[in-house]
Each structure stands twice: as C-alpha cells, then as structure tokens.
mmCIF file with all atom_site columns, C-alpha atoms in Angstrom:
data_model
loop_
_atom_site.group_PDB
_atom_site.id
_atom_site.type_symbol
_atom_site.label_atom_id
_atom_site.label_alt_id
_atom_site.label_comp_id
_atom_site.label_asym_id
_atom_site.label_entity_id
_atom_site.label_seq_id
_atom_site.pdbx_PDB_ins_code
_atom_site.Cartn_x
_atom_site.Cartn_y
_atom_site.Cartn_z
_atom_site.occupancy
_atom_site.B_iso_or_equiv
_atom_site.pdbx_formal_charge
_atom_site.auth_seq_id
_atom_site.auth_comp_id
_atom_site.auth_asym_id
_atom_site.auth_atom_id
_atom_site.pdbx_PDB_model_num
ATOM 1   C CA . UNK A 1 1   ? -27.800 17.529  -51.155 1.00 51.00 ? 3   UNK A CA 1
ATOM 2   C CA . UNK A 1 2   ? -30.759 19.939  -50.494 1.00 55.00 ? 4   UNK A CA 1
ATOM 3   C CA . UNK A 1 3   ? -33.583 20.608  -48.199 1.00 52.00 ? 5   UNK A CA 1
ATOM 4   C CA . UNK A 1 4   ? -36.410 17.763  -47.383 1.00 54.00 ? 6   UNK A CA 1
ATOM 5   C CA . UNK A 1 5   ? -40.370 18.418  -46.692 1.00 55.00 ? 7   UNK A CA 1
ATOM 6   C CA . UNK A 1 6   ? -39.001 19.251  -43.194 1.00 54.00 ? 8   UNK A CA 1
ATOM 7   C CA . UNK A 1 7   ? -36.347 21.879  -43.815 1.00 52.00 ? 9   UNK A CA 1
ATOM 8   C CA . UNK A 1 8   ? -33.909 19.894  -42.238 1.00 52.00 ? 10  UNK A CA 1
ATOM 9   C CA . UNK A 1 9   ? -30.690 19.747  -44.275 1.00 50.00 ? 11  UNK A CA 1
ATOM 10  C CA . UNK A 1 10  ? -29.387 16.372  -44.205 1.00 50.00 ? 12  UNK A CA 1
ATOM 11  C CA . UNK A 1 11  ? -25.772 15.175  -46.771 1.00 50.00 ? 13  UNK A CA 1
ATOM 12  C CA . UNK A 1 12  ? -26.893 11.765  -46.817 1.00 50.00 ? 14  UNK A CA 1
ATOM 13  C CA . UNK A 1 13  ? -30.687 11.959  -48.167 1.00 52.00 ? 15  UNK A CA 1
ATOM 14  C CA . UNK A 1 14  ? -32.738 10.812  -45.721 1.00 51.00 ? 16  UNK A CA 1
ATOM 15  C CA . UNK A 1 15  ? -31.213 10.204  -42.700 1.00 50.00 ? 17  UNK A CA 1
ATOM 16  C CA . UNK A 1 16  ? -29.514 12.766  -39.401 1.00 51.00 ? 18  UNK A CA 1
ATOM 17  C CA . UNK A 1 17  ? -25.987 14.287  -40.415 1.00 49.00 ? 19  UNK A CA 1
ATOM 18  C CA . UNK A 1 18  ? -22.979 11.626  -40.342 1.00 47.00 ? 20  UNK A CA 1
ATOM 19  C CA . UNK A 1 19  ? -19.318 12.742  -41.531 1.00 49.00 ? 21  UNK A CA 1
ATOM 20  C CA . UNK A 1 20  ? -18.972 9.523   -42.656 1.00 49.00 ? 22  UNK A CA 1
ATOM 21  C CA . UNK A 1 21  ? -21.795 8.710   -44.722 1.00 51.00 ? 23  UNK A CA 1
ATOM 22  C CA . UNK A 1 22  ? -23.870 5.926   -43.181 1.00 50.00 ? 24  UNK A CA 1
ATOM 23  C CA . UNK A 1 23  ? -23.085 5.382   -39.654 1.00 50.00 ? 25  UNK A CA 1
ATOM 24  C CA . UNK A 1 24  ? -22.803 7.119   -36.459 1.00 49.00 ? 26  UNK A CA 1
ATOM 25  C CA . UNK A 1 25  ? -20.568 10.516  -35.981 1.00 48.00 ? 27  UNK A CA 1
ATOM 26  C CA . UNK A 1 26  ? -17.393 9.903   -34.855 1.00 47.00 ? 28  UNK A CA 1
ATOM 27  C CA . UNK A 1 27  ? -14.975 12.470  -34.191 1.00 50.00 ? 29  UNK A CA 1
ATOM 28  C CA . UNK A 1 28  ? -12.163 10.339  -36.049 1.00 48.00 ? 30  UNK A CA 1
ATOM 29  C CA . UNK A 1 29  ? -14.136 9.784   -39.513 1.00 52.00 ? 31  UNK A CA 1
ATOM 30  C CA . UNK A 1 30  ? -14.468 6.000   -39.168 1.00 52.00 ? 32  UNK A CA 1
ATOM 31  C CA . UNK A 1 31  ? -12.128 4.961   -36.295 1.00 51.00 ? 33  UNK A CA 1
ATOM 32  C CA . UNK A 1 32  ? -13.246 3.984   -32.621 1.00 50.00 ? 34  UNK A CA 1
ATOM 33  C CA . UNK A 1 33  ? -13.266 6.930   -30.215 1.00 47.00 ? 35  UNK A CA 1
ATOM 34  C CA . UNK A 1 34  ? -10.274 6.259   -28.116 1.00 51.00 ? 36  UNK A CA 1
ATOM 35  C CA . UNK A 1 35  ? -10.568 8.914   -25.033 1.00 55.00 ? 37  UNK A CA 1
ATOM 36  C CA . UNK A 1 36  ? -6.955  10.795  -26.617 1.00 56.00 ? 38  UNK A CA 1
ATOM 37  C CA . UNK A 1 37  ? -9.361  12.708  -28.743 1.00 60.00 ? 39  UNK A CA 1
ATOM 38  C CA . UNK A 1 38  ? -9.600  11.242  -31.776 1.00 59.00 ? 40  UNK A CA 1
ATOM 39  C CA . UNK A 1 39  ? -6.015  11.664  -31.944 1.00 66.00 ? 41  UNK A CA 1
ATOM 40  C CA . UNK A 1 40  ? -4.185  7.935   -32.621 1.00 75.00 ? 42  UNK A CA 1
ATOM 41  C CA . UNK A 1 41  ? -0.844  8.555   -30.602 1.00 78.00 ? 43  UNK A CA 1
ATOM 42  C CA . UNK A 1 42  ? -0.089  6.859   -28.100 1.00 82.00 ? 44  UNK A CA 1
ATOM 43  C CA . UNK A 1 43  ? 0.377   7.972   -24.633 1.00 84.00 ? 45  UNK A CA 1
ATOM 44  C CA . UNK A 1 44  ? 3.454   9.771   -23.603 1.00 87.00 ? 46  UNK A CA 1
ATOM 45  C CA . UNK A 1 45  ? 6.395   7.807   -21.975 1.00 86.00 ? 47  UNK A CA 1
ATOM 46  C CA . UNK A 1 46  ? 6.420   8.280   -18.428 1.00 91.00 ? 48  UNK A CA 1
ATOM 47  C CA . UNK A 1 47  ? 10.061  6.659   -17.824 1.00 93.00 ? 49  UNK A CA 1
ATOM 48  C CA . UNK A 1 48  ? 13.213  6.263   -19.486 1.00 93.00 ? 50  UNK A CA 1
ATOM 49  C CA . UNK A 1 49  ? 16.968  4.887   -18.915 1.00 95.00 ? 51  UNK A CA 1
ATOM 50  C CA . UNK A 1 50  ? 20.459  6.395   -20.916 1.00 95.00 ? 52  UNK A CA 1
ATOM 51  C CA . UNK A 1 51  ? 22.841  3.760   -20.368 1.00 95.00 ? 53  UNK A CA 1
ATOM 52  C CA . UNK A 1 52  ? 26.165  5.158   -20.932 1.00 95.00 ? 54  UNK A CA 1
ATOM 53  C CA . UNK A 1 53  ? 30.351  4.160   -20.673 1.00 95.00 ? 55  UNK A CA 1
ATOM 54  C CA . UNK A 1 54  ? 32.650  4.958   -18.693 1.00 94.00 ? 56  UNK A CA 1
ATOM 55  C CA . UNK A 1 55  ? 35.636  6.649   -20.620 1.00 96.00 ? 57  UNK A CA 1
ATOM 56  C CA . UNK A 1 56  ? 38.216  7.108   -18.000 1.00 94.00 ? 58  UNK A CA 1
ATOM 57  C CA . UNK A 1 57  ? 39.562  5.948   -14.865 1.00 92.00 ? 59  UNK A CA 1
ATOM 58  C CA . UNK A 1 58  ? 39.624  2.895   -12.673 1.00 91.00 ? 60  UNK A CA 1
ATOM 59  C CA . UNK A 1 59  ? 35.978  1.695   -13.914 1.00 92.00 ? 61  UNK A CA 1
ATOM 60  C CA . UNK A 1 60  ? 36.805  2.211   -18.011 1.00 93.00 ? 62  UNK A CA 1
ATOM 61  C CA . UNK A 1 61  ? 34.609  0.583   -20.221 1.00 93.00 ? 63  UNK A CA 1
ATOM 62  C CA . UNK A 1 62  ? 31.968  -0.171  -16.980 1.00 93.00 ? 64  UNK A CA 1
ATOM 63  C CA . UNK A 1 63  ? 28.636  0.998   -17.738 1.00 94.00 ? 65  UNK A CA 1
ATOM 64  C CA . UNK A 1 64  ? 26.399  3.430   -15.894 1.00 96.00 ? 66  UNK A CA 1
ATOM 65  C CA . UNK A 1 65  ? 22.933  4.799   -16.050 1.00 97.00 ? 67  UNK A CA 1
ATOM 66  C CA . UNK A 1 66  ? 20.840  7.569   -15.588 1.00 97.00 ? 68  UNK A CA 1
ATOM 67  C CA . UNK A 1 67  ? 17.016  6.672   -15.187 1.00 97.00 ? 69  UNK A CA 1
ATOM 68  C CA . UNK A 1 68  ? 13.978  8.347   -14.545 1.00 96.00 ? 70  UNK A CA 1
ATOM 69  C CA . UNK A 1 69  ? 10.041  8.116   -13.880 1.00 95.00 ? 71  UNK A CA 1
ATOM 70  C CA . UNK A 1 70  ? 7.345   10.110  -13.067 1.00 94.00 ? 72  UNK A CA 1
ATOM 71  C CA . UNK A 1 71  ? 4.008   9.200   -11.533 1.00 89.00 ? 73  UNK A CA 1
ATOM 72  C CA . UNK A 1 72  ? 1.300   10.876  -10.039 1.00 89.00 ? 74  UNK A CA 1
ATOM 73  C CA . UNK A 1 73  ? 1.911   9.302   -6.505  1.00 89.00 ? 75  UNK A CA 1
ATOM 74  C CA . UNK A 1 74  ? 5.318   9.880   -6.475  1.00 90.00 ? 76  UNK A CA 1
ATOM 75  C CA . UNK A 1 75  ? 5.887   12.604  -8.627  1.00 94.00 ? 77  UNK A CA 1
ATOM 76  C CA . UNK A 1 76  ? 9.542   12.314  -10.417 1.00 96.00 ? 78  UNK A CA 1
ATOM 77  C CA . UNK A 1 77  ? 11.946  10.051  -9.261  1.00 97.00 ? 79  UNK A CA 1
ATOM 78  C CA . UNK A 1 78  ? 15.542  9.694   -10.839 1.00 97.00 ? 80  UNK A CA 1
ATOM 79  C CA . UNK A 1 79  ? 18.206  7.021   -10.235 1.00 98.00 ? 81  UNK A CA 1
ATOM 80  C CA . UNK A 1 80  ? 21.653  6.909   -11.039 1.00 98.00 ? 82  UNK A CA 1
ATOM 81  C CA . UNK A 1 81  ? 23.248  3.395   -10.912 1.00 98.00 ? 83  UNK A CA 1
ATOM 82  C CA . UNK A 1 82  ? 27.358  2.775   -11.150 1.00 97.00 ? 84  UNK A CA 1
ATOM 83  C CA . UNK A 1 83  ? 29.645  0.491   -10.344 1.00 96.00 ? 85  UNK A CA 1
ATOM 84  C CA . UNK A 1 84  ? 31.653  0.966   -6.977  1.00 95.00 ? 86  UNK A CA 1
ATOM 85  C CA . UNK A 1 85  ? 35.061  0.195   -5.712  1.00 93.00 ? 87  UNK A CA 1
ATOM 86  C CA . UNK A 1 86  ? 33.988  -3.148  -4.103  1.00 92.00 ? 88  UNK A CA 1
ATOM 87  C CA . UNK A 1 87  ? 31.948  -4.150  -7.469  1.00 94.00 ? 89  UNK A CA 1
ATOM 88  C CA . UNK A 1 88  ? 32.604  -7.784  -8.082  1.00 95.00 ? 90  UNK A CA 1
ATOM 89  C CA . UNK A 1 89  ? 31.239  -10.008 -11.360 1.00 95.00 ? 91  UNK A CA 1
ATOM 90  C CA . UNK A 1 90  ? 29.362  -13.430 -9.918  1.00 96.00 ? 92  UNK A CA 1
ATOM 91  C CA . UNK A 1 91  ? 27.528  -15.942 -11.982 1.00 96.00 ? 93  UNK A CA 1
ATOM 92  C CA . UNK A 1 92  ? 24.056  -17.038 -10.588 1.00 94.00 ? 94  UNK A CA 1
ATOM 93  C CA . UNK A 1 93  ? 24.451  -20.832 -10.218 1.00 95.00 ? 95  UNK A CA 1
ATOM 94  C CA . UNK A 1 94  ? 20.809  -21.342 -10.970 1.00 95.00 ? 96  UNK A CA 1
ATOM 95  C CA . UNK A 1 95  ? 20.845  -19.790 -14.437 1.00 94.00 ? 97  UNK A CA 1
ATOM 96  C CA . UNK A 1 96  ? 24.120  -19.391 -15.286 1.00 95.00 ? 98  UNK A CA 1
ATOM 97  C CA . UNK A 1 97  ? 23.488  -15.499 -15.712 1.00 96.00 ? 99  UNK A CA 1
ATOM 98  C CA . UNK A 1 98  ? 26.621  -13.288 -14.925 1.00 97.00 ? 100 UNK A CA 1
ATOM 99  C CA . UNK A 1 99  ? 25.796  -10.236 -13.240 1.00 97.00 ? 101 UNK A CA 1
ATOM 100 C CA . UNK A 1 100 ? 27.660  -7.073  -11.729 1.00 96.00 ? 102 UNK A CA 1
ATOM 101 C CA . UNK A 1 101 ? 27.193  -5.604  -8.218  1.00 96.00 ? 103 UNK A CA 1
ATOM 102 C CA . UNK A 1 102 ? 26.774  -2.115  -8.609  1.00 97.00 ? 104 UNK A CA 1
ATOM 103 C CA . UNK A 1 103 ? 25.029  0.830   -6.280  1.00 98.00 ? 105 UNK A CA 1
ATOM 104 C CA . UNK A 1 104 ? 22.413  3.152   -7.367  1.00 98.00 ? 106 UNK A CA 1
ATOM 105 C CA . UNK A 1 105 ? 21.315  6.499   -5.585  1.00 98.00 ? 107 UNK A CA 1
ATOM 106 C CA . UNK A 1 106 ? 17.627  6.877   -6.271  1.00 97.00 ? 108 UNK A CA 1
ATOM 107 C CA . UNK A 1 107 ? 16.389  10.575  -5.953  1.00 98.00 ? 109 UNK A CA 1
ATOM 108 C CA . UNK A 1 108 ? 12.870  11.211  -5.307  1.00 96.00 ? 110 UNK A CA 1
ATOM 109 C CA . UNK A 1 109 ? 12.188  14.770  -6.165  1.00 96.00 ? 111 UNK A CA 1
ATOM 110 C CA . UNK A 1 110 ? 8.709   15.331  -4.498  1.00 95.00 ? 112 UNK A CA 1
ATOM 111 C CA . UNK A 1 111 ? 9.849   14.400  -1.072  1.00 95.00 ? 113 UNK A CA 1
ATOM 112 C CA . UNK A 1 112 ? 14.012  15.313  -1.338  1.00 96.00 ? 114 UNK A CA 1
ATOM 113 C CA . UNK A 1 113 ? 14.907  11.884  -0.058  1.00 97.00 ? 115 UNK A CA 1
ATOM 114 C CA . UNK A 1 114 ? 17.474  10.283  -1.226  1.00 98.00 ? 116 UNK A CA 1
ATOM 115 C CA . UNK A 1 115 ? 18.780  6.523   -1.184  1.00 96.00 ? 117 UNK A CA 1
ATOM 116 C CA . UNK A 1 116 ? 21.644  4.449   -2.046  1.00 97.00 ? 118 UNK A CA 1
ATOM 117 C CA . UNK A 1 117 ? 20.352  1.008   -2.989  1.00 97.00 ? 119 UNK A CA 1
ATOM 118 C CA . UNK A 1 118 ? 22.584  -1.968  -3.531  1.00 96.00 ? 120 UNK A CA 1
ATOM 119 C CA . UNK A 1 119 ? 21.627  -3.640  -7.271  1.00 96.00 ? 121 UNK A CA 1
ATOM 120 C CA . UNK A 1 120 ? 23.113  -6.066  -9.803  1.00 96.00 ? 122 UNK A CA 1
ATOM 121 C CA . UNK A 1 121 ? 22.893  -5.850  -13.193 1.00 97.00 ? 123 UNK A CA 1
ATOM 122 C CA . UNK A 1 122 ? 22.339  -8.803  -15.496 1.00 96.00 ? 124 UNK A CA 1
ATOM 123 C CA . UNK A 1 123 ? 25.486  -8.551  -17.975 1.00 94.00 ? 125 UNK A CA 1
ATOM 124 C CA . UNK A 1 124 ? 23.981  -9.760  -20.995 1.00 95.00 ? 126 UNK A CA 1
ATOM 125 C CA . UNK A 1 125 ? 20.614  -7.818  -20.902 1.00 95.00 ? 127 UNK A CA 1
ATOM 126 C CA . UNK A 1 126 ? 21.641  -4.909  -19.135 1.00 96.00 ? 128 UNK A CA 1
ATOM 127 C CA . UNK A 1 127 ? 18.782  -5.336  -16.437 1.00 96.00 ? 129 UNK A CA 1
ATOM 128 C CA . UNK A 1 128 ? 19.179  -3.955  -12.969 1.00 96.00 ? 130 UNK A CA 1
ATOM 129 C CA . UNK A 1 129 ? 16.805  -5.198  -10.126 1.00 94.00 ? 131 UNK A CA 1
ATOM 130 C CA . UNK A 1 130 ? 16.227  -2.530  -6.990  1.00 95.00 ? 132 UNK A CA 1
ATOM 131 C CA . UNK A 1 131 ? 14.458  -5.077  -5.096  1.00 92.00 ? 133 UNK A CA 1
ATOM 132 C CA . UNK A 1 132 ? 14.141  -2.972  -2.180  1.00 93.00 ? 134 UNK A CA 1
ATOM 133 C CA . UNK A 1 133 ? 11.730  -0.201  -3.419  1.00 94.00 ? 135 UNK A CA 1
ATOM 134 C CA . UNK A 1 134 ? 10.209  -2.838  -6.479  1.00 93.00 ? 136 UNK A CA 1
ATOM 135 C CA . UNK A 1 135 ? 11.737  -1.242  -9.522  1.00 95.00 ? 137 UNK A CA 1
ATOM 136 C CA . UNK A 1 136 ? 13.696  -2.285  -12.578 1.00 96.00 ? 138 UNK A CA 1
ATOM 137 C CA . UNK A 1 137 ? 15.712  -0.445  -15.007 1.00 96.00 ? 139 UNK A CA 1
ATOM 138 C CA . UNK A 1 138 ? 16.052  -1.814  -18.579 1.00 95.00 ? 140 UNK A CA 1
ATOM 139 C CA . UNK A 1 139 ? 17.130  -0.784  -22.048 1.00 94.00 ? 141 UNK A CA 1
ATOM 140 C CA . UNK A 1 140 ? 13.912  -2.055  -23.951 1.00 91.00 ? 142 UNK A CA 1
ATOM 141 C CA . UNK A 1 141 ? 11.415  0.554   -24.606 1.00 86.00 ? 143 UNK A CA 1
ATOM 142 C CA . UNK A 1 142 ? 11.045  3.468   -26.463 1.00 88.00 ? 144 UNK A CA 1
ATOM 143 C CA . UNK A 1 143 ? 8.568   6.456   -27.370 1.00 88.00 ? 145 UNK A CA 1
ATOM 144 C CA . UNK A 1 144 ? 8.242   10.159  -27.058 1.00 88.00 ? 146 UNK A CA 1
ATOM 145 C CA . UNK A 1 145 ? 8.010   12.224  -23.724 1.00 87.00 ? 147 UNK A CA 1
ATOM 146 C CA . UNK A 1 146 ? 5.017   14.603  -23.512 1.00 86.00 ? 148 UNK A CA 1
ATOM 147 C CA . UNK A 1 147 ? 7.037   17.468  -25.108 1.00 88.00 ? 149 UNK A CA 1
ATOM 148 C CA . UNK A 1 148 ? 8.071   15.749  -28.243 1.00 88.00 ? 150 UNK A CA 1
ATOM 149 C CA . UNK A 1 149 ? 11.471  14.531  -26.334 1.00 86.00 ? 151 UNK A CA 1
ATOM 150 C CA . UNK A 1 150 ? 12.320  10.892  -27.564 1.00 89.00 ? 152 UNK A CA 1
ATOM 151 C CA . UNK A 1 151 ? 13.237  8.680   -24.991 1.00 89.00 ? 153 UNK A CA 1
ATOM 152 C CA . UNK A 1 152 ? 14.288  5.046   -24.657 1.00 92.00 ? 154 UNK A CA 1
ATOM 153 C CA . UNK A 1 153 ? 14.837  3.060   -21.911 1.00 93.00 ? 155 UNK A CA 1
ATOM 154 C CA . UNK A 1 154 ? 12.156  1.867   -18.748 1.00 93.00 ? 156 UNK A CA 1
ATOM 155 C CA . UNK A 1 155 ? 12.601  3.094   -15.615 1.00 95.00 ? 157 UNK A CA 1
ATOM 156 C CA . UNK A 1 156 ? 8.993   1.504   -13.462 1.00 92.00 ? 158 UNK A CA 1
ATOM 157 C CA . UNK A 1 157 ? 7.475   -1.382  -11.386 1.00 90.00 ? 159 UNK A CA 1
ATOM 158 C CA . UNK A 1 158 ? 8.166   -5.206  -11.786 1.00 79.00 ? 160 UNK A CA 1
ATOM 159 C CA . UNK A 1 159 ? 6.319   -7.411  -10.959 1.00 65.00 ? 161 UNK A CA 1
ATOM 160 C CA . UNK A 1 160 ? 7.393   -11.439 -10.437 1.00 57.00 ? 162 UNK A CA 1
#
C-alpha cells in the first residue's frame, strides 16, 4: 500500500478506496445494503398472542388469550379472548372443523374504547377470527420485540 504519482492513498493499487477489495463500498463488507443499516436483523415484532389455561373453576382446562399489536394508525391495541358462560362447541358442516364460541374484549389504547366482540376459535389450530374489526389471533409466529423481549404469537390483519 503506498502513495501513487497523485498523492492519493489508495489499499487496492490503482483504483478509489473499497473495504472490500474490488467492488463498490458497502457499509456491510460484501452484503446488499438493506435500509436496517447494515445490520441483518430482522424487523421487530409488532404483535404477539400468550395463549394460556384455565386452572380453576367452571371453565378448567378452557383456554384463553392475551394478544396485542401496535401500529402507527392505531397505536396499541390489546385483546383478551375467553370463553363465556353460554360458550358452546359446534362443528362447521362444511369442513368438519370444531370450533368454540368464545368473547373477546379488544382494548384500543390510543382512543380508550373498548369492545366486546363475539369470536370462535378453531379447536385444532387455536385460530380465533374477529370478523368484525378484520383481525385474527394465532399461535404461529415468533421473533423479538424492539427491546430484546421475545414474543410469539400474531395478533394483525387477515385477509381472505
């Protein structure tokens, strides 16, 4: 490495400064710039579901869940969905899916209004539908909250 006729100090004889020898400066040493800077994590999780059982009382063994997800629009919005003391099992005759009527209270926190939303979930999957504001809760996913929390669980839109 040195100087050339031209004083200008270049690591790769010949040619403007690269950190990685050969091609164009990248912040990422040989990766594809990709907006996080240069840093390959993924995005934080924006939503997440704890699905948990009942231990006690009439609805033992039932499940219930906490869910939340925050946007930009709508700022953080939390649900909690149980099972209530007209919750029946009924199989759909279509698919042959059994699901259980259950009721969730969906909080959103930017606004203070507060709803209780009539839902089913799908037995077998553990999938509940609230149809009337066009979410879904559901088990699958997983990742790490901005602050380092993990979280599993999807809490967002569906679309059909």
């Amino acid at each position: 490495m040195g100087w050339n006729n031209n004083n200008n100090w270049n690591g790769n004889r010949g040619g403007n400064w690269n950190g990685n020898r050969g091609g164009n400066w990248n912040g990422n040493r040989g990766g594809n710039w990709n907006g996080n800077g240069g840093n390959m994590q993924p995005p934080p999780k924006r939503s997440g579901a704890k699905y948990s059982t009942i231990k006690t009382g009439k609805f033992k063994g039932a499940t219930i869940v906490n869910a939340w997800n925050k946007s930009k629009g709508k700022g953080l919005i939390t649900a909690k969905v149980a099972p209530y003391k007209d919750s029946k099992e009924y199989t759909a005759k279509s698919t042959g899916n059994v699901f259980i009527t259950m009721i969730a209270e969906v909080f959103y926190h930017n606004s203070g209004q507060k709803m209780l939303i009539p839902c089913s979930m799908n037995k077998d999957t553990k999938v509940i539908v609230l149809s009337d504001i066009g979410m879904t809760i559901t088990p699958n996913g997983h990742g790490v909250t901005s602050g380092g929390k993990r979280v599993t669980g999807y809490f967002g839109k569906f679309t059909r």
